[in-house]
Amino acid sequence: MIIVMKPNASEDAIKHVVTEVEAKGLKTHLSEGEEVTIIGVVGDKSKLDTTAIEAAPAVEKIVPITESYKLSNRKFHPQPTSFKVKDTVIGPDTMTIMAGPCAVESEEQLMCIAQAVKKAGATILRGGAYKPRTSPYSFQGLEEEGLRYMKTASEETGLATICEVTSAHAVESAVKYVNMLQVGARNMQNFELLKEVGKTGLPVLLKRGLAATIDEWLNAAEYIISSGNPNVALCERGIRTFETATRNTLDLSAVCVLKEKSHLPVIVDPSHATGVRSFVEPLAKAGIACGADGLMIEVHNDPAHALSDGPQSLNFEQFDSVMDNIRPYISLAGRK
Ligand code: PEP
Ligand code: MN
């Protein structure tokens, strides 16, 4: 439930309500707006005397939250969330571009891609060091060596970095080298992994599961936030449907639904959503129009010889052109 305080309720009055609630063993989360403060309450509400709380002079009303996810719920936290990844902000005023190879393949490969995506305007370098491949015989990633190259690329270019983690062991390594962790589609409901990334305090990009509903996705985000980490962004990367013309089906309506139901930033990944490089630009534009806070795009120096996801990867020239062509859409959306 949330406790909505009256406009301009005093700090003392807010503190008093918080103390009352916490004394009963429940947790509170404060959301301070310009005029109104909202106190989110999580825990066993049967212990609370809600009538007495609602009768307090500085309390406007109590609103129950019926959805099973609370901390990721917009009712709980009406302002959109924003957070920093190194020097980049992900939030309502910006369009954050994350770009880079599907997999880190070598130091030289990563460095030349990092320089190219930075020049084109990306601020976060993506690169997989632990690759969750469908076949066990496909390239599985350079693991810690790949993470080291991510760190070097960040030091050389100033870009922030994001890397997927697939196990608790990978989390332990990744926190030493990168600025943001990615939980991939295949691990969206790996609840032990979600708790591990929640404990790190590093910003997390939570990709949508291949066949996950929005409700399941927000509950997965809830695992991370309730483990102590509020800096979560959601990534729509396409879902499984009957359609085979594209690798997945980009669910753009999910962006609109998430904006209504949650305060968490939303990133659109047109590369994994379609698996086809020529569809990246139109769907990037559509994602911006639907209210996305950022894009994740795969870029490779030599897509034809990429060790993974070559067909959806853009070469440098194509990425430059996509960046130039989406710029007017970013300004139209009122973002930087
Ligand atoms: C990736 O980002 O390279 C990746 C494997 O994405 P997804 O989990 O969305 O398939
Ligand atoms: Mn990929």
mmCIF file of C-alpha atoms in Angstrom, residues 81-91 94-99 122-126 150 154 158-163 174 177-182 201-206 229-234 265 267 293-296:
data_model
loop_
_atom_site.group_PDB
_atom_site.id
_atom_site.type_symbol
_atom_site.label_atom_id
_atom_site.label_comp_id
_atom_site.label_asym_id
_atom_site.label_seq_id
_atom_site.Cartn_x
_atom_site.Cartn_y
_atom_site.Cartn_z
ATOM 1 C CA THR A 81 13.458 6.849 -12.053
ATOM 2 C CA SER A 82 16.773 8.067 -13.347
ATOM 3 C CA PHE A 83 20.286 6.993 -12.429
ATOM 4 C CA LYS A 84 23.871 7.412 -13.534
ATOM 5 C CA VAL A 85 26.066 4.852 -15.249
ATOM 6 C CA LYS A 86 29.543 6.330 -14.965
ATOM 7 C CA ASP A 87 28.953 9.825 -16.494
ATOM 8 C CA THR A 88 25.822 8.897 -18.436
ATOM 9 C CA VAL A 89 22.301 9.411 -17.117
ATOM 10 C CA ILE A 90 19.492 6.998 -17.938
ATOM 11 C CA GLY A 91 16.146 8.665 -17.363
ATOM 12 C CA THR A 94 17.882 11.636 -22.161
ATOM 13 C CA MET A 95 18.096 9.036 -24.918
ATOM 14 C CA THR A 96 20.898 6.720 -23.881
ATOM 15 C CA ILE A 97 22.544 4.822 -26.696
ATOM 16 C CA MET A 98 24.223 1.540 -25.766
ATOM 17 C CA ALA A 99 26.145 0.063 -28.662
ATOM 18 C CA ALA A 122 26.880 6.252 -28.048
ATOM 19 C CA THR A 123 27.694 6.695 -24.364
ATOM 20 C CA ILE A 124 27.597 3.089 -23.152
ATOM 21 C CA LEU A 125 29.669 0.319 -24.706
ATOM 22 C CA ARG A 126 27.979 -3.086 -24.727
ATOM 23 C CA MET A 150 35.835 -3.861 -21.558
ATOM 24 C CA SER A 154 36.324 2.270 -21.051
ATOM 25 C CA GLY A 158 35.633 7.294 -21.382
ATOM 26 C CA LEU A 159 32.582 5.233 -22.354
ATOM 27 C CA ALA A 160 30.577 3.502 -19.633
ATOM 28 C CA THR A 161 30.287 -0.273 -20.071
ATOM 29 C CA ILE A 162 27.607 -2.941 -19.776
ATOM 30 C CA CYS A 163 28.112 -6.686 -19.793
ATOM 31 C CA ALA A 174 31.944 -8.407 -13.690
ATOM 32 C CA TYR A 177 35.407 -4.407 -14.525
ATOM 33 C CA VAL A 178 32.143 -2.916 -15.807
ATOM 34 C CA ASN A 179 29.709 -0.119 -14.863
ATOM 35 C CA MET A 180 26.375 -1.841 -15.506
ATOM 36 C CA LEU A 181 25.210 -5.455 -15.463
ATOM 37 C CA GLN A 182 22.831 -7.024 -17.977
ATOM 38 C CA GLY A 201 24.513 -1.960 -6.208
ATOM 39 C CA LEU A 202 25.568 -1.596 -9.876
ATOM 40 C CA PRO A 203 22.849 -0.427 -12.307
ATOM 41 C CA VAL A 204 21.123 -3.379 -13.986
ATOM 42 C CA LEU A 205 19.541 -3.787 -17.415
ATOM 43 C CA LEU A 206 16.854 -6.457 -17.140
ATOM 44 C CA ASN A 229 19.254 -2.115 -5.787
ATOM 45 C CA PRO A 230 16.825 0.537 -7.134
ATOM 46 C CA ASN A 231 18.803 1.235 -10.327
ATOM 47 C CA VAL A 232 17.056 -1.059 -12.770
ATOM 48 C CA ALA A 233 16.204 -0.386 -16.424
ATOM 49 C CA LEU A 234 13.952 -2.703 -18.442
ATOM 50 C CA PRO A 265 13.481 3.474 -17.481
ATOM 51 C CA ILE A 267 15.406 0.599 -23.286
ATOM 52 C CA ASP A 293 14.629 6.133 -22.594
ATOM 53 C CA GLY A 294 17.354 4.499 -24.628
ATOM 54 C CA LEU A 295 18.353 2.041 -27.322
ATOM 55 C CA MET A 296 20.641 -0.968 -27.409
#
